[in-house]
mmCIF file of C-alpha atoms and ligand atoms in Angstrom:
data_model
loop_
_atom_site.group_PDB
_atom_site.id
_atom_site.type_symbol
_atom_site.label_atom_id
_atom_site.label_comp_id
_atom_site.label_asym_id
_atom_site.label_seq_id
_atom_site.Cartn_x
_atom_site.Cartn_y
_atom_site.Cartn_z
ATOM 1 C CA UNK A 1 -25.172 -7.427 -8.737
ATOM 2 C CA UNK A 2 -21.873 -6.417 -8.818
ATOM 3 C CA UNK A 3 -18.813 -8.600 -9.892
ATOM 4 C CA UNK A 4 -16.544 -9.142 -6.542
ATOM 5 C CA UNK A 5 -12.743 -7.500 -6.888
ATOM 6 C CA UNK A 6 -11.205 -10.276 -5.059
ATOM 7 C CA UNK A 7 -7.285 -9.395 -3.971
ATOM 8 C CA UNK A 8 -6.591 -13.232 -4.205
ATOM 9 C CA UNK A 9 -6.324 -13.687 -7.745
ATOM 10 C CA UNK A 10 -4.532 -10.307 -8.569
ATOM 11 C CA UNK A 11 -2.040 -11.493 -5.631
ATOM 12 C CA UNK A 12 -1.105 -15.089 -7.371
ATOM 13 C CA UNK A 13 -0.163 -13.206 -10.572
ATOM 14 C CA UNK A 14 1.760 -11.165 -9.319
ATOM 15 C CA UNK A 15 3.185 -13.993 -7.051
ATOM 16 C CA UNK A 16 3.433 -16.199 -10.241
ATOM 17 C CA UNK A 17 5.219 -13.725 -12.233
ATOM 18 C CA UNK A 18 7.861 -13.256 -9.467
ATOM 19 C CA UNK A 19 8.864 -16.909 -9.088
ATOM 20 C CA UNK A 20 11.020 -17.271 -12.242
ATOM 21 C CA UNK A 21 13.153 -14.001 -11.321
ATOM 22 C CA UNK A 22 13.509 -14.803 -7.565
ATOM 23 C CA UNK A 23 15.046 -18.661 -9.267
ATOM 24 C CA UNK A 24 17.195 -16.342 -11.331
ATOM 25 C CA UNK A 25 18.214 -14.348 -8.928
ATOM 26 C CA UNK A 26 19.242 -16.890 -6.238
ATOM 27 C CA UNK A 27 21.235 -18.878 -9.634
ATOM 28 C CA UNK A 28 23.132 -15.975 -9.825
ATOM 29 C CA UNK A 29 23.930 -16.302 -6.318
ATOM 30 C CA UNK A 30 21.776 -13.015 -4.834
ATOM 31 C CA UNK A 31 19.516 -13.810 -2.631
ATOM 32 C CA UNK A 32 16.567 -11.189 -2.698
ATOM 33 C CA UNK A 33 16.481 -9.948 1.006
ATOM 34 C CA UNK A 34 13.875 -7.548 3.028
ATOM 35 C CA UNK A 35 14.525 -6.068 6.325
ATOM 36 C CA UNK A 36 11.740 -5.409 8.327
ATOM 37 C CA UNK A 37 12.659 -2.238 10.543
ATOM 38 C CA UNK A 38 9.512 -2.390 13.790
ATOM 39 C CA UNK A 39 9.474 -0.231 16.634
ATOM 40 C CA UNK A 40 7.444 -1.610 19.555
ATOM 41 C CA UNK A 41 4.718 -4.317 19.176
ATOM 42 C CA UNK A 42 1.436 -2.945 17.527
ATOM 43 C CA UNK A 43 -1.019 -5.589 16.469
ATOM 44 C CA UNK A 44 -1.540 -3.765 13.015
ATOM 45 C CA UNK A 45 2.240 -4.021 12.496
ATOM 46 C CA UNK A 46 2.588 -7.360 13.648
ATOM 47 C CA UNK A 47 -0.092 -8.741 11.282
ATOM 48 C CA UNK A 48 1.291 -6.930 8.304
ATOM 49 C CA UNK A 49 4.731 -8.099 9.232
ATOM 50 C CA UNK A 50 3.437 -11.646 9.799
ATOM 51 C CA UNK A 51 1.827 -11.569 6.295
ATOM 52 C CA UNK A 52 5.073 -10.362 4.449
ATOM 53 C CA UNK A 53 6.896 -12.856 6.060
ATOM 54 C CA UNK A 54 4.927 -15.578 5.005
ATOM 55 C CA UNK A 55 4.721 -14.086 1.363
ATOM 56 C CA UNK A 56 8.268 -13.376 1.104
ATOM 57 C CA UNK A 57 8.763 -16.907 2.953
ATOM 58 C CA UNK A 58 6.749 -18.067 0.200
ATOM 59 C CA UNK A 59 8.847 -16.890 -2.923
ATOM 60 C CA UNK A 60 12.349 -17.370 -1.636
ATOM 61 C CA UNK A 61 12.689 -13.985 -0.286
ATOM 62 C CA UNK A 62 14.571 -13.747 2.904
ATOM 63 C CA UNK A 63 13.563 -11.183 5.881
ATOM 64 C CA UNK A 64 15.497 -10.075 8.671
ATOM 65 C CA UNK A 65 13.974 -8.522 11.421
ATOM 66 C CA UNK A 66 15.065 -5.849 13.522
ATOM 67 C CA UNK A 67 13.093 -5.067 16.085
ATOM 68 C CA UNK A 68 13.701 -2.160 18.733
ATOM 69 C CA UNK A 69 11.396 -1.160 21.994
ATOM 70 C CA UNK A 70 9.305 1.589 22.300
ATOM 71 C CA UNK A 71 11.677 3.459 24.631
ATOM 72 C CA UNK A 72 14.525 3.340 21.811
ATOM 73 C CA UNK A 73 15.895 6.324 21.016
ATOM 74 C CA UNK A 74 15.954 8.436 17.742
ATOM 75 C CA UNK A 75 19.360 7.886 16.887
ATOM 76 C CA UNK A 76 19.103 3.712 17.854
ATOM 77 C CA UNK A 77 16.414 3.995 15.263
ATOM 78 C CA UNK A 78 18.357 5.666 12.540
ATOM 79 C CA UNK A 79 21.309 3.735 13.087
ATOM 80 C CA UNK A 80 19.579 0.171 12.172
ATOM 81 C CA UNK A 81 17.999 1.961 9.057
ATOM 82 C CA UNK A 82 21.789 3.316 8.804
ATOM 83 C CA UNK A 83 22.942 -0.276 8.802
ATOM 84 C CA UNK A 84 20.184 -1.415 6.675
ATOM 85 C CA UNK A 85 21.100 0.922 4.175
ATOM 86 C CA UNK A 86 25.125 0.013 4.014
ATOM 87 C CA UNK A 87 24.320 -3.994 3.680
ATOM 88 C CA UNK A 88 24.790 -5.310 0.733
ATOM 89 C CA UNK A 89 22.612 -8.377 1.507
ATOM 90 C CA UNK A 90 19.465 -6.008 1.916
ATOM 91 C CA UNK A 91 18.156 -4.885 -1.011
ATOM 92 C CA UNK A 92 14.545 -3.551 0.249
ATOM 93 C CA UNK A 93 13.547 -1.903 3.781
ATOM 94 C CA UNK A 94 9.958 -1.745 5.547
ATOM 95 C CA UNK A 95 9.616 0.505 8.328
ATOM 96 C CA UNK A 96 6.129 0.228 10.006
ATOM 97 C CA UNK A 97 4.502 3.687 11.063
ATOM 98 C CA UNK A 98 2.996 5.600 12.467
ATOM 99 C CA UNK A 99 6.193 5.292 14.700
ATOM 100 C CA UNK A 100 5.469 5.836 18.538
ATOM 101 C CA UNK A 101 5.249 9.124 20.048
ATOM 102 C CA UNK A 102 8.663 10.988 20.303
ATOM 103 C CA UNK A 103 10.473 9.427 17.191
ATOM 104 C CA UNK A 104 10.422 11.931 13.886
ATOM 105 C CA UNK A 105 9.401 9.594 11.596
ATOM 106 C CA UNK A 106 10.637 12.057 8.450
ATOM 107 C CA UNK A 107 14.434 12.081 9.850
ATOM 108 C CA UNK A 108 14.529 8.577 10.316
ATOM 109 C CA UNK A 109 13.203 7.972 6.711
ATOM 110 C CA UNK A 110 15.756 10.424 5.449
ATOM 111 C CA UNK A 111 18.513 7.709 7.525
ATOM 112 C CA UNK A 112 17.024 5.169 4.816
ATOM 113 C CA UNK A 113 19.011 4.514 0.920
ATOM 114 C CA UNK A 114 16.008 5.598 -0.978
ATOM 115 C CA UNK A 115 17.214 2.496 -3.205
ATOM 116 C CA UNK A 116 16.161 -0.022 -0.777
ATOM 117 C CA UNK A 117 12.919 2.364 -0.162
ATOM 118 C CA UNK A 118 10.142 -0.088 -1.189
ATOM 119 C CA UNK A 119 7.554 1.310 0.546
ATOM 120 C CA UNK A 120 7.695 4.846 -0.662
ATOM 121 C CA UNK A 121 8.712 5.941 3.075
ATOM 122 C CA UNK A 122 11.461 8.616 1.811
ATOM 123 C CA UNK A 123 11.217 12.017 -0.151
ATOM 124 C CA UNK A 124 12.568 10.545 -3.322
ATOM 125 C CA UNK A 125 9.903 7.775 -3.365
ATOM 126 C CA UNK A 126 7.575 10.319 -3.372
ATOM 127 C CA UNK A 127 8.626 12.799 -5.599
ATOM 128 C CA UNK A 128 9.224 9.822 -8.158
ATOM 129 C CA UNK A 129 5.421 8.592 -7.152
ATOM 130 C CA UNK A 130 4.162 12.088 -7.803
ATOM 131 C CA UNK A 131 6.482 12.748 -10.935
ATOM 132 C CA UNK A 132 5.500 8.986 -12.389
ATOM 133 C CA UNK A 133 8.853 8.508 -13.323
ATOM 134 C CA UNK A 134 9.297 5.307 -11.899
ATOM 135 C CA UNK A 135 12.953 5.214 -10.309
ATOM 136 C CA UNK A 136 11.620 4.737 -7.064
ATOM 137 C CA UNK A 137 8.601 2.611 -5.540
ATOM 138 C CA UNK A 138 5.856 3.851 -4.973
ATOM 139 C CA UNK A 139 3.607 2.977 -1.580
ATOM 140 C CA UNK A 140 2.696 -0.599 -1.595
ATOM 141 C CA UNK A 141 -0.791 -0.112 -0.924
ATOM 142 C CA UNK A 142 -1.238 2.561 -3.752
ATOM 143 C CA UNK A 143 0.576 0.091 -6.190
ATOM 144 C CA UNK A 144 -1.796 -2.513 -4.968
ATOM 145 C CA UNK A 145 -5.184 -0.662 -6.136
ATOM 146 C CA UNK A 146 -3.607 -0.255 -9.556
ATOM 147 C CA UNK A 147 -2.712 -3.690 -9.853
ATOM 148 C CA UNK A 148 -6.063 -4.451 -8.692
ATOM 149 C CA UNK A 149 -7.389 -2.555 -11.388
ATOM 150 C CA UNK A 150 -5.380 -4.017 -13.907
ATOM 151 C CA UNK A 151 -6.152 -7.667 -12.867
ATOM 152 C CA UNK A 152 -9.770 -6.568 -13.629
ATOM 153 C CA UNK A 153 -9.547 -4.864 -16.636
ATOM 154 C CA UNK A 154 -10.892 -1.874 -15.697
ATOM 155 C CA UNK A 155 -9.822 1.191 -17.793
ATOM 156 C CA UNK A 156 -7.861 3.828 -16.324
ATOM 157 C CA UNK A 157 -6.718 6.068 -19.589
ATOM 158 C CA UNK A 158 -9.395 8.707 -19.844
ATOM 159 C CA UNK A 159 -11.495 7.264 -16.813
ATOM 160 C CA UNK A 160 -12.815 9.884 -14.447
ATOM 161 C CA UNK A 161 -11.229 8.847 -11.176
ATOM 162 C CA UNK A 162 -12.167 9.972 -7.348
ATOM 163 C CA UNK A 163 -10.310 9.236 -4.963
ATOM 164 C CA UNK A 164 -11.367 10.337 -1.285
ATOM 165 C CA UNK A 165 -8.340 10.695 1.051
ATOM 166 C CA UNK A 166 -5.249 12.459 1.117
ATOM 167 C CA UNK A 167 -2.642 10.961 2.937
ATOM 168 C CA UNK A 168 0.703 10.625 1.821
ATOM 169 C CA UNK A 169 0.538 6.559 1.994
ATOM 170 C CA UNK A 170 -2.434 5.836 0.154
ATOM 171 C CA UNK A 171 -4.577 8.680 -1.452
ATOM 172 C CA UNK A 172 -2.210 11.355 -2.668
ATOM 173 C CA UNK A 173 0.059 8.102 -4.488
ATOM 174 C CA UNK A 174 -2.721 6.499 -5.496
ATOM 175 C CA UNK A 175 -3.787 9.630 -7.158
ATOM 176 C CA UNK A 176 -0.274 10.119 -8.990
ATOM 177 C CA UNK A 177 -0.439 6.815 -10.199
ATOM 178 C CA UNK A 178 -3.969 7.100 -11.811
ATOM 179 C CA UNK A 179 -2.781 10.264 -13.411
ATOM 180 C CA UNK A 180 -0.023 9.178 -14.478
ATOM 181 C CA UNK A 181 -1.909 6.315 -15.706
ATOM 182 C CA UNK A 182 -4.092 9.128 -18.036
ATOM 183 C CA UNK A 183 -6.961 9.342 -16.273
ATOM 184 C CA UNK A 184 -8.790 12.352 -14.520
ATOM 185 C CA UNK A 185 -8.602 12.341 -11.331
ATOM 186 C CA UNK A 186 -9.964 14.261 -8.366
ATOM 187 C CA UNK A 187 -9.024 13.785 -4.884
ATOM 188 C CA UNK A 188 -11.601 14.129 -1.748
ATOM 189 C CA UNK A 189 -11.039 15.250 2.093
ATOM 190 C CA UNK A 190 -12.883 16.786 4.903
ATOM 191 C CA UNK A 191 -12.998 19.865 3.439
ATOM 192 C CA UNK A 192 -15.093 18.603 -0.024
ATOM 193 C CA UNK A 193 -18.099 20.049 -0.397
ATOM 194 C CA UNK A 194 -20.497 17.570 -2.298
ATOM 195 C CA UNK A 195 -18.538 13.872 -1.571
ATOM 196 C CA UNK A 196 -21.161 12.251 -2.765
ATOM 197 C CA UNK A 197 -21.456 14.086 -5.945
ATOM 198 C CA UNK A 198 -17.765 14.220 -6.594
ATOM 199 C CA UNK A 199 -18.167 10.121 -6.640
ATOM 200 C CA UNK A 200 -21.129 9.895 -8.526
ATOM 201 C CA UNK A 201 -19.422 11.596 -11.036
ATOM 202 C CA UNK A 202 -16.307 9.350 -11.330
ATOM 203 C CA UNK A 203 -15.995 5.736 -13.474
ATOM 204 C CA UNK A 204 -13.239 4.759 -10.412
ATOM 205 C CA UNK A 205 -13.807 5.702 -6.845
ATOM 206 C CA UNK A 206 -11.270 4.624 -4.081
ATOM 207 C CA UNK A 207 -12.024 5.199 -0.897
ATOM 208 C CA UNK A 208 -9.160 5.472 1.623
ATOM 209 C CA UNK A 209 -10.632 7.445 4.568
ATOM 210 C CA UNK A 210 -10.488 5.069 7.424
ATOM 211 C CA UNK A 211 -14.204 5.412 8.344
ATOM 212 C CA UNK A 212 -16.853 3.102 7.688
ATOM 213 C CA UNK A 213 -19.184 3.673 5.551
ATOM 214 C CA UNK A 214 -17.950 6.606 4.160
ATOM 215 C CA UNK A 215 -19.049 5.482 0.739
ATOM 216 C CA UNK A 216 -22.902 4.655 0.719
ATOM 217 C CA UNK A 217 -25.228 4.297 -1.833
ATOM 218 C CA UNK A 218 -25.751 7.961 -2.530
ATOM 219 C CA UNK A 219 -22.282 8.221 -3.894
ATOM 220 C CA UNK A 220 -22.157 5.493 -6.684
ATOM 221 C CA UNK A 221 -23.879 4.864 -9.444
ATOM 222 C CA UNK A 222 -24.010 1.581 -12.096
ATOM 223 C CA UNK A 223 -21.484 1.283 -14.075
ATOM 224 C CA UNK A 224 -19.057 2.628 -11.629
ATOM 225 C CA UNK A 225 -15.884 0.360 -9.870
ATOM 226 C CA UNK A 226 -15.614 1.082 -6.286
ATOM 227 C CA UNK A 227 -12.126 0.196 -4.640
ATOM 228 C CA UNK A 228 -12.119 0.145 -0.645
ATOM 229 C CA UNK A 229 -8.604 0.432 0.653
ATOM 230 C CA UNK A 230 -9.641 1.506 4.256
ATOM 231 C CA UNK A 231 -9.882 -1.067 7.111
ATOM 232 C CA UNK A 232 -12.276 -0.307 9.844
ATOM 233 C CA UNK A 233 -13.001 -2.446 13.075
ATOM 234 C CA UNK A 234 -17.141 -2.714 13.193
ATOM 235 C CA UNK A 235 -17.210 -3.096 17.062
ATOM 236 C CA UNK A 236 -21.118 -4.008 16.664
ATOM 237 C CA UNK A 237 -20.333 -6.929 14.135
ATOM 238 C CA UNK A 238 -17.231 -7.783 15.523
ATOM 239 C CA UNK A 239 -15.434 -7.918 12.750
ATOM 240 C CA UNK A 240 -12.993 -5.879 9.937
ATOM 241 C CA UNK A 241 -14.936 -3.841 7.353
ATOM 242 C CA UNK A 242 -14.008 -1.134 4.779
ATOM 243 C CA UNK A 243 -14.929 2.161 4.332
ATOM 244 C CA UNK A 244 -17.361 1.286 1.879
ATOM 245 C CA UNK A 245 -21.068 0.280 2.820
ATOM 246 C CA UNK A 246 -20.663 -3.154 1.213
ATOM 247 C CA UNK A 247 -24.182 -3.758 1.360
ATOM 248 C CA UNK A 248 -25.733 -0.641 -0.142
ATOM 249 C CA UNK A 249 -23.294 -0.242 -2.781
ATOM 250 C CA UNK A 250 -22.756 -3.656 -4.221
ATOM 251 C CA UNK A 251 -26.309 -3.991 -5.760
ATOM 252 C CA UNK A 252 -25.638 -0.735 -7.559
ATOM 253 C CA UNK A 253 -22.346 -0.422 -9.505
ATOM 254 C CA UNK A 254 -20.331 -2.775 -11.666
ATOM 255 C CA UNK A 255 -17.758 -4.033 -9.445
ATOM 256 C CA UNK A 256 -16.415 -3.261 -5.827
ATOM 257 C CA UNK A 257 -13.451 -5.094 -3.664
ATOM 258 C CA UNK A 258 -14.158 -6.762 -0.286
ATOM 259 C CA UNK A 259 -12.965 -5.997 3.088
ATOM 260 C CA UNK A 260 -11.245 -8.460 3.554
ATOM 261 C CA UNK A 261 -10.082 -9.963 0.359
ATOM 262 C CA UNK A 262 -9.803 -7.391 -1.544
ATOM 263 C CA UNK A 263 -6.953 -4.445 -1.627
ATOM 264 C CA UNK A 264 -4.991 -5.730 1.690
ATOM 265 C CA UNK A 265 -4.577 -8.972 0.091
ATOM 266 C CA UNK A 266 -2.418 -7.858 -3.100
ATOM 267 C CA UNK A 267 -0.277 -5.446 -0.721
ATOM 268 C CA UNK A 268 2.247 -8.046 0.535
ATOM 269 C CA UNK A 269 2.587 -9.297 -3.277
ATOM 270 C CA UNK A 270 3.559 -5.865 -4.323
ATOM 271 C CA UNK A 271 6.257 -5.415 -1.401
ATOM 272 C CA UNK A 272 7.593 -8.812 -2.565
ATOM 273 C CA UNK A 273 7.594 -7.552 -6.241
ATOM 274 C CA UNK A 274 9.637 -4.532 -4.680
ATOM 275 C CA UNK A 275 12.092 -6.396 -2.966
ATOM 276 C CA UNK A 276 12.935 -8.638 -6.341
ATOM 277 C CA UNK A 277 13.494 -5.157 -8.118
ATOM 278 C CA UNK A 278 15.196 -3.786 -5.919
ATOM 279 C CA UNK A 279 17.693 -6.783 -5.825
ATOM 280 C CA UNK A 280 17.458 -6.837 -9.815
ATOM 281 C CA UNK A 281 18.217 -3.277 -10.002
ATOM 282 C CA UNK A 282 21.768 -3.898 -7.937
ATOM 283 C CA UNK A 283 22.810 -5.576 -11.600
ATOM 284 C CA UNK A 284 22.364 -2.778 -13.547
HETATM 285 P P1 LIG B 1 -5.418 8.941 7.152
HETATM 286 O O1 LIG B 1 -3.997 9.354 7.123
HETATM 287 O O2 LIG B 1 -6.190 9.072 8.421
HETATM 288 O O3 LIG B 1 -6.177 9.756 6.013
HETATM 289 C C1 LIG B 1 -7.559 9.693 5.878
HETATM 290 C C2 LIG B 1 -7.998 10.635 4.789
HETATM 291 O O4 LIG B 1 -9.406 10.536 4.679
HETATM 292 C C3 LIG B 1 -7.680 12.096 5.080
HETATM 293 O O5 LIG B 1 -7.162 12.712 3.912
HETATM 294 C C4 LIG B 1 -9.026 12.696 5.476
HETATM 295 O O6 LIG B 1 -9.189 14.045 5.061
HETATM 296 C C5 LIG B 1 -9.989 11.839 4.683
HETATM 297 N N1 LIG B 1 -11.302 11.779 5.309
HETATM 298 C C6 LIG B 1 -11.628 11.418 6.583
HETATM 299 N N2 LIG B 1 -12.965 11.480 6.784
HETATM 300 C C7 LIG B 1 -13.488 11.890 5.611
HETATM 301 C C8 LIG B 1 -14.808 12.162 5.180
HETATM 302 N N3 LIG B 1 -15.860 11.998 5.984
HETATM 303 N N4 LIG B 1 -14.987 12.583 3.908
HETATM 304 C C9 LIG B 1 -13.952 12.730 3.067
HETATM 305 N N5 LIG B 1 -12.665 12.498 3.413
HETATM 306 C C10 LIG B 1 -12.447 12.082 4.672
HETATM 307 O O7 LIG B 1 -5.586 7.408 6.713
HETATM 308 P P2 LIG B 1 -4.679 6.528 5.704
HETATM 309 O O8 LIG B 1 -3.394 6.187 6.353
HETATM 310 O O9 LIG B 1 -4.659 7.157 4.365
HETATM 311 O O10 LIG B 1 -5.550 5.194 5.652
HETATM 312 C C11 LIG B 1 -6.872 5.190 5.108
HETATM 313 C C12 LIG B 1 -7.494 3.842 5.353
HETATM 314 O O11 LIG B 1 -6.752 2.827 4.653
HETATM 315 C C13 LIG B 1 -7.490 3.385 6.818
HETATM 316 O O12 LIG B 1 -8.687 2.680 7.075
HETATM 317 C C14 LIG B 1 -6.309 2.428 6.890
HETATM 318 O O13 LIG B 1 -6.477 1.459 7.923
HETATM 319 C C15 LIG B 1 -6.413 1.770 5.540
HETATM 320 N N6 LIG B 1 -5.173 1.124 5.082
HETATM 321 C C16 LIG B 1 -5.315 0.026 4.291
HETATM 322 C C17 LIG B 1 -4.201 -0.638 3.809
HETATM 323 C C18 LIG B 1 -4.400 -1.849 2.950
HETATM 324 O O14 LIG B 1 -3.421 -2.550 2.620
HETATM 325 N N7 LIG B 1 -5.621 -2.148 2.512
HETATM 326 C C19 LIG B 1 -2.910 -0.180 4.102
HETATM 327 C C20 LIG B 1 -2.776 0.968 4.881
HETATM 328 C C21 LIG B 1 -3.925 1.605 5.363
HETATM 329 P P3 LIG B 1 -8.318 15.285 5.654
HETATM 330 O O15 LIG B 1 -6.995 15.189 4.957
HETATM 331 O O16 LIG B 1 -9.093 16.473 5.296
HETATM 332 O O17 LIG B 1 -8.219 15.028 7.136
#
């Protein structure tokens, strides 16, 4: 039986180790704030958004929202990131995408400080996420595996690592981070040739595909960790799942995260870690 990656845990020390710094950053008279840029009223954005607040809530964060209708216009958009950008009281931005049909979600990112960037949404995020040099933030969901990970005490210097996806939120960055992390990483697609081997192979596997049960019991092995970032609605079951067949795969490797409870839970703790930076950072 495998040992259960719960996101809970990993999320209250994180949480924990924030509360000190958000107390010295309000005695200093800053108030760590997040504005939350939303376009239109997806439920996937509105849960995420009402989970940050309530984290943020939670540690003496502020948010401000700006919301804006699906009919707004490109440049409406860009000028609240504009604004955003040139406030001094905001030191960290969320934009939800995928933004509706019609807006160019790369030029409004590029209307965004990459300073207050704390969701890796803008070209310099990136390039710092793929260089692992750390100036900028990477995704929050990448971050989160890592920290996951971490919490565990699961090795990542010299572990073989497979991660299957390639988008630029979640499995290119959570790629970088691994390698820059030292370990050996190869990423999958819809072009891979043996998945299932390419897995076996690894000591991590992340799955970020956004297809249940992706990952079934011919791609692990014991011994391995298996991290499932994806969230999939089971229509038949009526009810969230991963892209990881839970069932199969837990009686086989070492250790595997939920869906829920596992990766989506430690997200909002990593934006709120993000937003503290990001205010600590206008000292320096
Ligand atoms: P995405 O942009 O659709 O990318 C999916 C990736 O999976 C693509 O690179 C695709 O390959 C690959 N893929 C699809 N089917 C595959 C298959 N059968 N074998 C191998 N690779 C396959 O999705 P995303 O934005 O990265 O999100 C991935 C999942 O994470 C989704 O379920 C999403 O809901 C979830 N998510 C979770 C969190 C969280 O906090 N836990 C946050 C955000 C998203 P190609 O590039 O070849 O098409």
């Amino acid at each position: 039986m495998a040992e259960i990656l719960r996101g809970a845990p990993v999320a209250a020390g994180i949480q924990e180790a924030l509360v000190p710094r958000v107390s010295m950053l309000r005695g200093s008279g800053v108030v760590p704030t997040l504005a939350i840029v939303r376009v239109g009223e997806r439920p996937d954005d509105l849960s995420y958004e009402r989970a940050a607040e309530k984290r943020c809530g939670g540690l003496g964060i502020d948010v401000r929202k700006h919301v804006l209708p699906v009919s707004c216009s490109q440049r409406e958009l860009e000028d609240v990131l504009r604004r955003v950008s040139s406030d001094p009281l905001v030191h960290g931005c969320l934009l939800f995408r995928p933004l509706p049909e019609g807006l160019d979600e790369e030029a409004a990112s590029a209307a965004l400080d990459p300073s207050k960037d704390v969701d890796a949404i803008t070209e310099g995020s990136l390039l710092s996420t793929l260089a692992g040099r750390g100036d900028g933030f990477a995704p929050c969901t990448a971050e989160a595996v890592v920290a996951l990970l971490d919490h565990y005490g699961v090795g990542i210097d010299g572990a073989e690592a497979c991660v299957v996806g390639r988008s630029l939120v979640i499995g290119r960055p959570v790629g970088a981070l691994l390698l820059s992390r030292n370990a050996t990483v190869t990423v999958c697609h819809t072009h891979t040739r043996d998945l299932a081997g390419c897995c076996r192979r690894a000591d991590i596997v992340v799955a970020a595909v956004g297809r249940a049960a992706t990952i079934g019991p011919s791609c692990v092995r014991e011994g391995q960790v298996v991290v499932d970032v994806g969230i999939n609605w089971d229509e038949g079951a009526g009810r969230l799942v991963g892209d990881v067949d839970f069932d199969a795969v837990e009686p086989i490797v070492r250790g595997v995260t939920p869906v829920p409870g596992g990766v989506g839970s430690v997200t909002t703790s990593i934006l709120a870690r993000h937003v503290v930076e990001a205010a600590e950072r206008t000292f320096a």
